[in-house]
Short mmCIF file of C-alpha atoms and ligand atoms in Angstrom, two decimals:
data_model
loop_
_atom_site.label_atom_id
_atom_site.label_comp_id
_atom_site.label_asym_id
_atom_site.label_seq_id
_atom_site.Cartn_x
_atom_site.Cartn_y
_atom_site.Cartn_z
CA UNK A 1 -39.46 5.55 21.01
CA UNK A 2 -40.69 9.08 20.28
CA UNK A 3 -40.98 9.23 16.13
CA UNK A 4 -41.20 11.92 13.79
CA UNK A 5 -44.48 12.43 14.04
CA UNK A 6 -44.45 13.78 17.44
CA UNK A 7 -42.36 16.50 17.08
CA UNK A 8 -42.99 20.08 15.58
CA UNK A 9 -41.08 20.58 12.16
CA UNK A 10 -42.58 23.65 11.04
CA UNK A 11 -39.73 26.15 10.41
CA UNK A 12 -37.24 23.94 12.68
CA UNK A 13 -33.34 23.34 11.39
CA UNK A 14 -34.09 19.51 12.00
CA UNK A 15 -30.43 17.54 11.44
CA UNK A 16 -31.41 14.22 9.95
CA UNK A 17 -28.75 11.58 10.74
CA UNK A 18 -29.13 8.64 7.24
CA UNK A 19 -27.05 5.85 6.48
CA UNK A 20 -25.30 7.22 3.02
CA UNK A 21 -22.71 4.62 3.32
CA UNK A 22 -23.44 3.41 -0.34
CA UNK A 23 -21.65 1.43 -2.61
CA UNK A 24 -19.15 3.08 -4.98
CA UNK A 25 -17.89 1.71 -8.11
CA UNK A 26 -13.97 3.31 -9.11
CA UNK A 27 -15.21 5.96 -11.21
CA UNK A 28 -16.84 6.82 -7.64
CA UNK A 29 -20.19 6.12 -8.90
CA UNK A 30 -23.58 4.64 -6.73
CA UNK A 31 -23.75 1.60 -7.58
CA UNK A 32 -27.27 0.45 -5.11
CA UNK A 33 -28.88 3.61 -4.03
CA UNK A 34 -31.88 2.18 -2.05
CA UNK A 35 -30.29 3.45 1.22
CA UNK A 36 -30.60 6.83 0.02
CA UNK A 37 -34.30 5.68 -1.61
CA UNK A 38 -35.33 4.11 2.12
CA UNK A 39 -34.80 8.14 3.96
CA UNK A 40 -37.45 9.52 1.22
CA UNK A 41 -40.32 9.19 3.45
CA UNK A 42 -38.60 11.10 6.20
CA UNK A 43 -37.43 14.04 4.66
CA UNK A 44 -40.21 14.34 2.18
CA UNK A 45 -41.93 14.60 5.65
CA UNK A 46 -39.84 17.53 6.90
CA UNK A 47 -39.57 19.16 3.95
CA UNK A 48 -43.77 18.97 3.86
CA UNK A 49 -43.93 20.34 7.62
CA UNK A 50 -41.50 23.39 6.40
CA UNK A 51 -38.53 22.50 8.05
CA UNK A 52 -34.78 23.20 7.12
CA UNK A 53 -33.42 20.13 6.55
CA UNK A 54 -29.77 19.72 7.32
CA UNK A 55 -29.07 15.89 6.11
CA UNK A 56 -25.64 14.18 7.51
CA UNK A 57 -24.25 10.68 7.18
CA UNK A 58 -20.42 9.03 7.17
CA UNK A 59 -19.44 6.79 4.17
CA UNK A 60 -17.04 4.29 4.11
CA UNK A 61 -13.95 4.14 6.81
CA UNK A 62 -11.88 7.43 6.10
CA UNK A 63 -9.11 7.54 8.77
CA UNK A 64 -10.57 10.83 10.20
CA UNK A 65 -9.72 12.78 7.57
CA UNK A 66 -10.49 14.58 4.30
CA UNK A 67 -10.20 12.17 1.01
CA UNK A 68 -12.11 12.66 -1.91
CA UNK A 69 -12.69 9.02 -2.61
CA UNK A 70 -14.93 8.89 0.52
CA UNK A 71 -16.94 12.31 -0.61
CA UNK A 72 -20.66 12.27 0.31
CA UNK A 73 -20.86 14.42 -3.29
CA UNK A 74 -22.21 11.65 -5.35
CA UNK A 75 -24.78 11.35 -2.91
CA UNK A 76 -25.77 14.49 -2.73
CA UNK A 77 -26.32 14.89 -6.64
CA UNK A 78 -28.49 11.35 -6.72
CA UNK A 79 -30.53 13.13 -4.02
CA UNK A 80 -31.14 15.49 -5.91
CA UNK A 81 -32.62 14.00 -8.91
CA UNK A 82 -34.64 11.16 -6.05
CA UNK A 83 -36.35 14.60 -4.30
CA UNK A 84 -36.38 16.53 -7.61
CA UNK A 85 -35.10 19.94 -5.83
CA UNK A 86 -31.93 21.11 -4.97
CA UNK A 87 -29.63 19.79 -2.59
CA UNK A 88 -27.23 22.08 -1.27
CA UNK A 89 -23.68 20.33 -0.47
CA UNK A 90 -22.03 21.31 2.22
CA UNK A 91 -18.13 21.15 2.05
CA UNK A 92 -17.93 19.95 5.87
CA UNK A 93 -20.23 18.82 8.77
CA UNK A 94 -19.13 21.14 11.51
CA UNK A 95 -17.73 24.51 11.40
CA UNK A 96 -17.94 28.45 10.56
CA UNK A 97 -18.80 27.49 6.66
CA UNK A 98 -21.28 25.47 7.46
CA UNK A 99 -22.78 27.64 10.29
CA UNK A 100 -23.45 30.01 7.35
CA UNK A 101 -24.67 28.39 4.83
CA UNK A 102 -27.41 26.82 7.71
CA UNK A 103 -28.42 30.26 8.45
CA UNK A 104 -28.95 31.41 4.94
CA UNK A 105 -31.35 28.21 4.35
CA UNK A 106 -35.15 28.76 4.02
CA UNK A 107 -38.23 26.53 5.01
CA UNK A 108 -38.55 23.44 2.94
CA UNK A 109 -34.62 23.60 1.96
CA UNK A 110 -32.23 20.51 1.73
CA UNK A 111 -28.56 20.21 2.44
CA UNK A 112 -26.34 17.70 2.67
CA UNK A 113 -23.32 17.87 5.17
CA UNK A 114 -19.45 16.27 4.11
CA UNK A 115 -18.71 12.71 5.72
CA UNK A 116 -18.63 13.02 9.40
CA UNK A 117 -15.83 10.64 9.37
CA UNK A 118 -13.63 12.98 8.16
CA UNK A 119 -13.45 14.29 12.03
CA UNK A 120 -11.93 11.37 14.04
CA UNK A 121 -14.14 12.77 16.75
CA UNK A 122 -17.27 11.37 15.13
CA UNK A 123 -16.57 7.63 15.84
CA UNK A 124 -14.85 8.68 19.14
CA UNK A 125 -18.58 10.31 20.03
CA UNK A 126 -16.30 13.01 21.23
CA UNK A 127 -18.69 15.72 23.18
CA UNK A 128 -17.45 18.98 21.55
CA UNK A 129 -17.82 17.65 18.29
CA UNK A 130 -21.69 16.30 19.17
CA UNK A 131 -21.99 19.98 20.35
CA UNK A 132 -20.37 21.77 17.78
CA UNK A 133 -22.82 19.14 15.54
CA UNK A 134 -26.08 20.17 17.36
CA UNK A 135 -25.55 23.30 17.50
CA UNK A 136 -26.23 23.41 13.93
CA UNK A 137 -30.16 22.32 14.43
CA UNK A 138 -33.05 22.63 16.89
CA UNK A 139 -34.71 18.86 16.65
CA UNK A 140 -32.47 15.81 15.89
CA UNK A 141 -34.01 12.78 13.90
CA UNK A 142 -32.17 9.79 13.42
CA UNK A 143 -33.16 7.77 10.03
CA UNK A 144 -29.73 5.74 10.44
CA UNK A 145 -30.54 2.41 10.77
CA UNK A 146 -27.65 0.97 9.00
CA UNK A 147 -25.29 3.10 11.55
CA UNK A 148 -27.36 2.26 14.77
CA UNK A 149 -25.11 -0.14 16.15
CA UNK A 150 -22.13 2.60 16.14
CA UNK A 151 -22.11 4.14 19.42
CA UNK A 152 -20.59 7.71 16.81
CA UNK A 153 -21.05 11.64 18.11
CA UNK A 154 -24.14 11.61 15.05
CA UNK A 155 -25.92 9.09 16.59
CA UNK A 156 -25.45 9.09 20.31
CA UNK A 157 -23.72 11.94 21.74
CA UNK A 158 -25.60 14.51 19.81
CA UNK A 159 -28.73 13.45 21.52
CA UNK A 160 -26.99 15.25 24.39
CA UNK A 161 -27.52 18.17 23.08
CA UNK A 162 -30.35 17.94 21.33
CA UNK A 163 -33.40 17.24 23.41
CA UNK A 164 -35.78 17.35 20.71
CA UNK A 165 -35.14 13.57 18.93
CA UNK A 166 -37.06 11.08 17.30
CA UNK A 167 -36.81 8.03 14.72
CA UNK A 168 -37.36 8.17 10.96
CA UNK A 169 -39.77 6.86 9.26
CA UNK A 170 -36.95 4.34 8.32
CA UNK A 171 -35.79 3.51 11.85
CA UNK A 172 -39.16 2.82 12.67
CA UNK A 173 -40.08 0.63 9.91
CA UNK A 174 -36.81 -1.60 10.17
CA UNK A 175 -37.01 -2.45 14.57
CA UNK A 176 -40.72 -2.96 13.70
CA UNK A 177 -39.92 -5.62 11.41
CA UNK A 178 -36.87 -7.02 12.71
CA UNK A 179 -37.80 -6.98 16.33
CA UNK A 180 -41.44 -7.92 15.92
CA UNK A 181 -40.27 -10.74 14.10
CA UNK A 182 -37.89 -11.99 16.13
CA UNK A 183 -40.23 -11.53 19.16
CA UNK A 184 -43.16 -12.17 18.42
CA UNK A 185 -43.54 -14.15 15.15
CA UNK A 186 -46.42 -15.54 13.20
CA UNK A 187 -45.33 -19.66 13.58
CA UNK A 188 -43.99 -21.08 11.99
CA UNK A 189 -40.86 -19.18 12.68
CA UNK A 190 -38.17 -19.85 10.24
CA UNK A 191 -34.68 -18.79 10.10
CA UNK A 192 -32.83 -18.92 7.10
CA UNK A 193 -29.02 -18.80 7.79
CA UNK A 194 -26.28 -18.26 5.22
CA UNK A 195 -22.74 -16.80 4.58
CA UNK A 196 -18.92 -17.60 4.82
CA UNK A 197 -18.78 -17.69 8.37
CA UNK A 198 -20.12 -19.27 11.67
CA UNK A 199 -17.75 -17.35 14.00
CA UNK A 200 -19.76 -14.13 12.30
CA UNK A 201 -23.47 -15.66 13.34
CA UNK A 202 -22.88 -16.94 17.07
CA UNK A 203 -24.74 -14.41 18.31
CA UNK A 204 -27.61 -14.40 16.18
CA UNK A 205 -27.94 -18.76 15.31
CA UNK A 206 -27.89 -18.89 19.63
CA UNK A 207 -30.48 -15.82 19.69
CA UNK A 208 -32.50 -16.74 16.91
CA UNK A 209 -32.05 -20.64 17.90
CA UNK A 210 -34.44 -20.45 20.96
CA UNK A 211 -37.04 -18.36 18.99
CA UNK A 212 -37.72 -20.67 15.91
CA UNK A 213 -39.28 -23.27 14.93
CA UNK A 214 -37.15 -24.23 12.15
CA UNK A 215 -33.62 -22.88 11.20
CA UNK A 216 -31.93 -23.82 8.19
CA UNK A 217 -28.45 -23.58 7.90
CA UNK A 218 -26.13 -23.13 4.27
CA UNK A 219 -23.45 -21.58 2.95
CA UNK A 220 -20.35 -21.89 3.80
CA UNK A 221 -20.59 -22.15 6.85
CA UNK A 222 -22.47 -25.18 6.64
CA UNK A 223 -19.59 -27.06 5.95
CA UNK A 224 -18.32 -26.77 9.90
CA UNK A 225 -21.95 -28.01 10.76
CA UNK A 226 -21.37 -31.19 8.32
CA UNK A 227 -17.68 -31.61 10.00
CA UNK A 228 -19.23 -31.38 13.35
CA UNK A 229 -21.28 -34.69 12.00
CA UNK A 230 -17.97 -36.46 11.08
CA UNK A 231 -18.67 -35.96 7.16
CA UNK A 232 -15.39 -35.23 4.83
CA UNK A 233 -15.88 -31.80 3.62
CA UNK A 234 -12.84 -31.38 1.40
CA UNK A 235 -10.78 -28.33 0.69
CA UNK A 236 -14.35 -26.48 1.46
CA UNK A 237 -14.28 -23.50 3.96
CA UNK A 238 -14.27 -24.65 7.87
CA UNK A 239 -13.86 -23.18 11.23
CA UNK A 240 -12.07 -25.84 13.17
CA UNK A 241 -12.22 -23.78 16.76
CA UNK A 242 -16.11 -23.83 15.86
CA UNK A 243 -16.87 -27.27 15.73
CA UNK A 244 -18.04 -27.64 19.44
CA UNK A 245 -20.47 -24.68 19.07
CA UNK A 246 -21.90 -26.50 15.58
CA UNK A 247 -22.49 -29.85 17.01
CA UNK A 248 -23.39 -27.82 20.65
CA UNK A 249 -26.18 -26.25 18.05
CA UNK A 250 -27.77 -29.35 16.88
CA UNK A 251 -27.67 -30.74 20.03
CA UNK A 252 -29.65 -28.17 21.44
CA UNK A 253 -32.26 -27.89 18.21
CA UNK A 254 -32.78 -31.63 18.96
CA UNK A 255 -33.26 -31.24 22.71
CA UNK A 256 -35.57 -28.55 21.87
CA UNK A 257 -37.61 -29.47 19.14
CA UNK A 258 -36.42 -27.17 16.75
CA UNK A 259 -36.22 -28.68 13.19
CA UNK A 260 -32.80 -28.01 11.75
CA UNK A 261 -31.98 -28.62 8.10
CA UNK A 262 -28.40 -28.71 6.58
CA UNK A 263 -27.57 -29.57 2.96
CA UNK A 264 -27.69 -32.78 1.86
CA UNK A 265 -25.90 -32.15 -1.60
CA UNK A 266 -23.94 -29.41 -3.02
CA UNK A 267 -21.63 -28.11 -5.73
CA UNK A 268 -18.38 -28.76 -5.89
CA UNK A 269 -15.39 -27.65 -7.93
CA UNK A 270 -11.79 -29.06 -8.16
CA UNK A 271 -10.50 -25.43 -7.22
CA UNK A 272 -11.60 -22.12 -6.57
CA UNK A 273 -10.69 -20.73 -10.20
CA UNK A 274 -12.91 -19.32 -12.79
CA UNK A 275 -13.62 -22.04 -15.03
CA UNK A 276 -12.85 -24.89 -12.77
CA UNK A 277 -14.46 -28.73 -13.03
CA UNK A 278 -18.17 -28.83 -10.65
CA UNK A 279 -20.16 -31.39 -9.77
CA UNK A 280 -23.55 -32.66 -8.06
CA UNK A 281 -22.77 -34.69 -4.82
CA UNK A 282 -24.46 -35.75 -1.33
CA UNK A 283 -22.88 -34.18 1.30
CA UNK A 284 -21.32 -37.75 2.08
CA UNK A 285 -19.85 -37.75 -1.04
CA UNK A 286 -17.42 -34.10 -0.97
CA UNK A 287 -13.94 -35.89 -2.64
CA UNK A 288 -11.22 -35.34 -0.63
CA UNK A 289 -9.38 -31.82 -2.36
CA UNK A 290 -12.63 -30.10 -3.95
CA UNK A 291 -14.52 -27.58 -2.48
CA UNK A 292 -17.85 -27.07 -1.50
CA UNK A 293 -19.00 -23.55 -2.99
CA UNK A 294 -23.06 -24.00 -3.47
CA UNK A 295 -26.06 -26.34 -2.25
CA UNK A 296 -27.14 -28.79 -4.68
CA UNK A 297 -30.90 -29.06 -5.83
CA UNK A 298 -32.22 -31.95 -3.57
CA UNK A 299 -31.27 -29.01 -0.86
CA UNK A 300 -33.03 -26.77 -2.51
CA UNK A 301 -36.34 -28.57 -2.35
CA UNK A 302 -35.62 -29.63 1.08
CA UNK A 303 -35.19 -26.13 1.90
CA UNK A 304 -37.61 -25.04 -0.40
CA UNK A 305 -40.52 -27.64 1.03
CA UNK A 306 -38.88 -26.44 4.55
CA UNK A 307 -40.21 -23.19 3.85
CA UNK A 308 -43.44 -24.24 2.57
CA UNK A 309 -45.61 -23.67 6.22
CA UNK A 310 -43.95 -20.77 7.08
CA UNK A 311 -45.73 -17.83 8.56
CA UNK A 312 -42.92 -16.00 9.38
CA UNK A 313 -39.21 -16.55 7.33
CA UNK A 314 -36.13 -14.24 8.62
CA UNK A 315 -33.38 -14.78 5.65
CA UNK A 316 -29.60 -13.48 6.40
CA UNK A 317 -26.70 -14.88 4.70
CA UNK A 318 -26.52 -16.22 0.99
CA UNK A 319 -26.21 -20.45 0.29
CA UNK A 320 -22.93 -20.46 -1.73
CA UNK A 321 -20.89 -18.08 -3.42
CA UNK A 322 -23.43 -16.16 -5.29
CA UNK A 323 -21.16 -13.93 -6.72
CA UNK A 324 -19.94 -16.58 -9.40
CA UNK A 325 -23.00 -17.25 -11.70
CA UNK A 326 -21.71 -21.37 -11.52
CA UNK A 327 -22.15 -21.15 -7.63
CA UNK A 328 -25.70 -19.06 -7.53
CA UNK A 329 -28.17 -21.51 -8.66
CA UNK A 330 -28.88 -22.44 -4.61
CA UNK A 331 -29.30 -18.70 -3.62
CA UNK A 332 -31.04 -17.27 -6.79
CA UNK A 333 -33.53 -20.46 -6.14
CA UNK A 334 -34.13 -20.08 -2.35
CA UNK A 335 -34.84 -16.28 -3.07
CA UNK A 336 -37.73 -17.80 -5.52
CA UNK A 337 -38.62 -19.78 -2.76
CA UNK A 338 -39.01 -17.47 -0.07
CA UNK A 339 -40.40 -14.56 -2.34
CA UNK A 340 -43.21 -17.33 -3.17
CA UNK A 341 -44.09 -17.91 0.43
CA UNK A 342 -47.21 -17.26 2.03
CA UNK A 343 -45.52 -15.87 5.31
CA UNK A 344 -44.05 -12.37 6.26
CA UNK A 345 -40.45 -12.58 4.33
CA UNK A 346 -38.03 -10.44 6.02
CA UNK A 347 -34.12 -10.20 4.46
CA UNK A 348 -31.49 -8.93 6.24
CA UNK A 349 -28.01 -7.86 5.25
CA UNK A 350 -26.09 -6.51 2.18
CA UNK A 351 -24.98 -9.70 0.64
CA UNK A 352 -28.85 -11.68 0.98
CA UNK A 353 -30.32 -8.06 0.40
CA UNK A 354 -28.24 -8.34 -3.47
CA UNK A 355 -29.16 -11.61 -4.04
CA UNK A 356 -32.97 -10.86 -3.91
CA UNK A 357 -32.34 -8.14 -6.13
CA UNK A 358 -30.60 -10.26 -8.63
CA UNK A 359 -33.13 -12.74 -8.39
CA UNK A 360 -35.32 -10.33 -9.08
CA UNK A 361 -37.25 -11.00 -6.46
CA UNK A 362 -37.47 -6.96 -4.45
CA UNK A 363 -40.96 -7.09 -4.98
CA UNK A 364 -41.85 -10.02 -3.70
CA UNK A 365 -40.25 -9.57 -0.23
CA UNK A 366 -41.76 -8.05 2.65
CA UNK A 367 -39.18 -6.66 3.96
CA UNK A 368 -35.64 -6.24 3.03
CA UNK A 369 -33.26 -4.38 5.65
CA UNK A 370 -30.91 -1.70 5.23
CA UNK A 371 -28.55 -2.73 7.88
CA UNK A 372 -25.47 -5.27 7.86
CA UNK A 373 -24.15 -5.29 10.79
CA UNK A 374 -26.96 -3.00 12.87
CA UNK A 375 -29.48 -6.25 11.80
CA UNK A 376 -27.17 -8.75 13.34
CA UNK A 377 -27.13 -7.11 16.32
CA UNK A 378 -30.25 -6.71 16.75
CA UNK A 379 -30.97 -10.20 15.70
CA UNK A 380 -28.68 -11.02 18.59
CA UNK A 381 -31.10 -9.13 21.05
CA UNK A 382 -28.71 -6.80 21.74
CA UNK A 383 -29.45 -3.41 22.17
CA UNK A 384 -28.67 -0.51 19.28
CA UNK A 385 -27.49 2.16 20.92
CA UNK A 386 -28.36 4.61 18.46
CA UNK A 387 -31.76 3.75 19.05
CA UNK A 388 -31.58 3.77 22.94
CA UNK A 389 -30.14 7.60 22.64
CA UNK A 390 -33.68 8.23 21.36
CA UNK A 391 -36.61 9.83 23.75
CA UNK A 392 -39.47 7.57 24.86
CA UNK A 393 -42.53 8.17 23.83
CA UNK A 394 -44.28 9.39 26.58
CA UNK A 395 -41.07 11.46 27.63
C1 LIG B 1 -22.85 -0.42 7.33
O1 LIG B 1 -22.70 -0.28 6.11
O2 LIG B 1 -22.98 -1.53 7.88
C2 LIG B 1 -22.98 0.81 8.15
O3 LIG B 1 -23.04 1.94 7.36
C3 LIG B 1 -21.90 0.91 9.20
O4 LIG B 1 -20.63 1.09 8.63
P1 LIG B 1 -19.32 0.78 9.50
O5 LIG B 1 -19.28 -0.71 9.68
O6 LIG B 1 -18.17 1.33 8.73
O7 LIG B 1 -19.51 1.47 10.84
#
């Protein structure tokens, strides 16, 4: 795909489509700002070439119309401080206000445009409104990885319209990890697999499953793998309609010579309330009525010595339910573990992306993605279409 780099800046309106959809806390302040932190390169880059930057993203799921709770302002002010010039805020993404304030802008300026989602047309990728978008800039780069799996008028149907397109620096950096991992990895490959749900990670665990060399499996959706087996599992969390895929899974990774690793012990508490009685057990062990909510140690230096040979680990999804300190030990220590590997680490997702952090572990990583759903899909191998609205190269 053509990148930024190919395309003349110098005293363009370039519209930069980011993924602003940040977390807010209820006094509507950023609570993680490294989405906004990840489009520095790129618009440090325009703003060097001279351009007029005209910045746009949605946040949150408005329902297509104005509400203050879902205000890109917040954003706009961090900006500010993270470029250390002014950001001008724009009080809407399309329209006769904005058209002016566009025109008055000068080389090297910033603005940032309202959430496009307060126009239903935006997720409907409604033409006029990709037009009525476009028409506000003369080159169209799209820094959006987060969003690249929403087929939305900012990051397909504007490329209609606007010719002159290219990827971030952002963009670029995340399909160069994700994909060249996933296609062609330093072995051993291993996958790291986590979070509530299996019906959530089909795609990816049957994508990713004929790739690897290893996959390890935990969280709660582990739990449906160790019913597939037979084992009790308790009160813990299970997808019954998905117990043909899990054993279907381990079937195949033993046809195939992939090594697959469940828990063999985890923690387990007599309910789900703050407070509640835990224990240690093997995974043969879960009493009938308690719930599995963590891995235990002995899988943790399973996993751990899994990990060990790695060249290349891909981690998405945490172990347990890292969000209550009594069920984080297993995450927080596989974070350890994979920041202390001697392989290419690469983290995808929200949830995995927060548990490095609290780890403390952001350093240690190679690469830790900006996208939730956009890196599942393209863990899948499916295709972004965001990123296929983008010119080749050579076009
Ligand atoms: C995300 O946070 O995954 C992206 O910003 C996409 O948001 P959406 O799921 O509301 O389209």
């Amino acid at each position: 795909k053509r990148i930024i780099e190919d395309v003349q800046l110098r005293g363009k309106r370039v519209i930069i489509r980011a993924d602003y959809n940040v977390p807010l806390d209820d006094s509507l302040q950023i609570t993680d700002d490294t989405r906004i932190r990840s489009t520095l390169p790129t618009i440090n880059r325009a703003v060097d070439e001279g351009a007029k930057v005209i910045l746009c993203s949605h946040l949150g799921r408005p329902k297509g119309k104005f509400d203050p709770k879902f205000s890109l302002a917040p954003v706009a002010k961090r900006l500010q401080r993270l470029l250390g010039k002014e950001v001008i805020f724009a009080p809407d993404c399309i329209g006769a206000a904005v058209e002016g304030l566009v025109a008055k802008m000068q080389p090297g300026d910033v603005m940032l445009l309202e959430n496009l989602r307060f126009h239903p047309e935006e997720e409907k990728n409604d033409d006029g409104f990709s037009k009525a978008l476009a028409s506000l800039a003369d080159v169209y780069i799209n820094d959006a990885f987060g969003a690249a799996h929403r087929a939305h008028a900012s990051t397909v149907g504007i490329t209609k319209y606007i010719p002159e397109a290219a990827a971030g620096y952002l963009l670029k950096k995340e399909i160069e990890y994700l994909e060249g991992a996933v296609e062609n990895p330093v072995r051993p490959f291993v996958a790291i697999l986590g979070g509530a749900k299996v019906s959530g990670k089909i795609g990816v665990i049957e994508n990713l499953g004929k790739k690897v060399d290893k996959v390890i499996i935990g969280g709660g959706m582990a739990f449906t793998f160790l019913k597939a087996m037979g084992l009790e599992i308790g009160q813990s969390l299970v997808e019954n309609d998905m117990l043909d895929f899990a054993k279907g899974v381990q079937d195949h990774a033993f046809s195939s010579g992939v090594k697959f690793y469940l828990p063999v012990d985890c923690v387990v508490a007599a309910s789900r309330e703050p407070g509640a009685e835990t224990k240690i057990v093997p995974v043969q062990e879960i009493p009938k009525g308690w719930y599995g909510l963590d891995i235990g140690p002995a899988s943790v230096k399973l996993f751990s010595e899994a990990v060990q040979d790695a060249k290349t680990i891909l981690w998405n999804g945490p172990m347990g339910m890292f969000e209550v300190d009594a069920f984080a030990r297993g995450t927080l220590a596989m974070a350890h573990s994979v920041a202390n590997a001697y392989a290419l680490t690469i983290v995808g997702g929200g949830e995995t992306a927060l548990a490095i952090h609290r780890a403390g572990e952001s350093e240690s990583i190679s690469f830790i993605s900006t996208g939730g759903g956009a890196a599942l899909e393209l863990l899948e191998g499916k295709t972004l279409p965001g990123l296929a609205a983008l010119p080749n190269r050579s076009a």
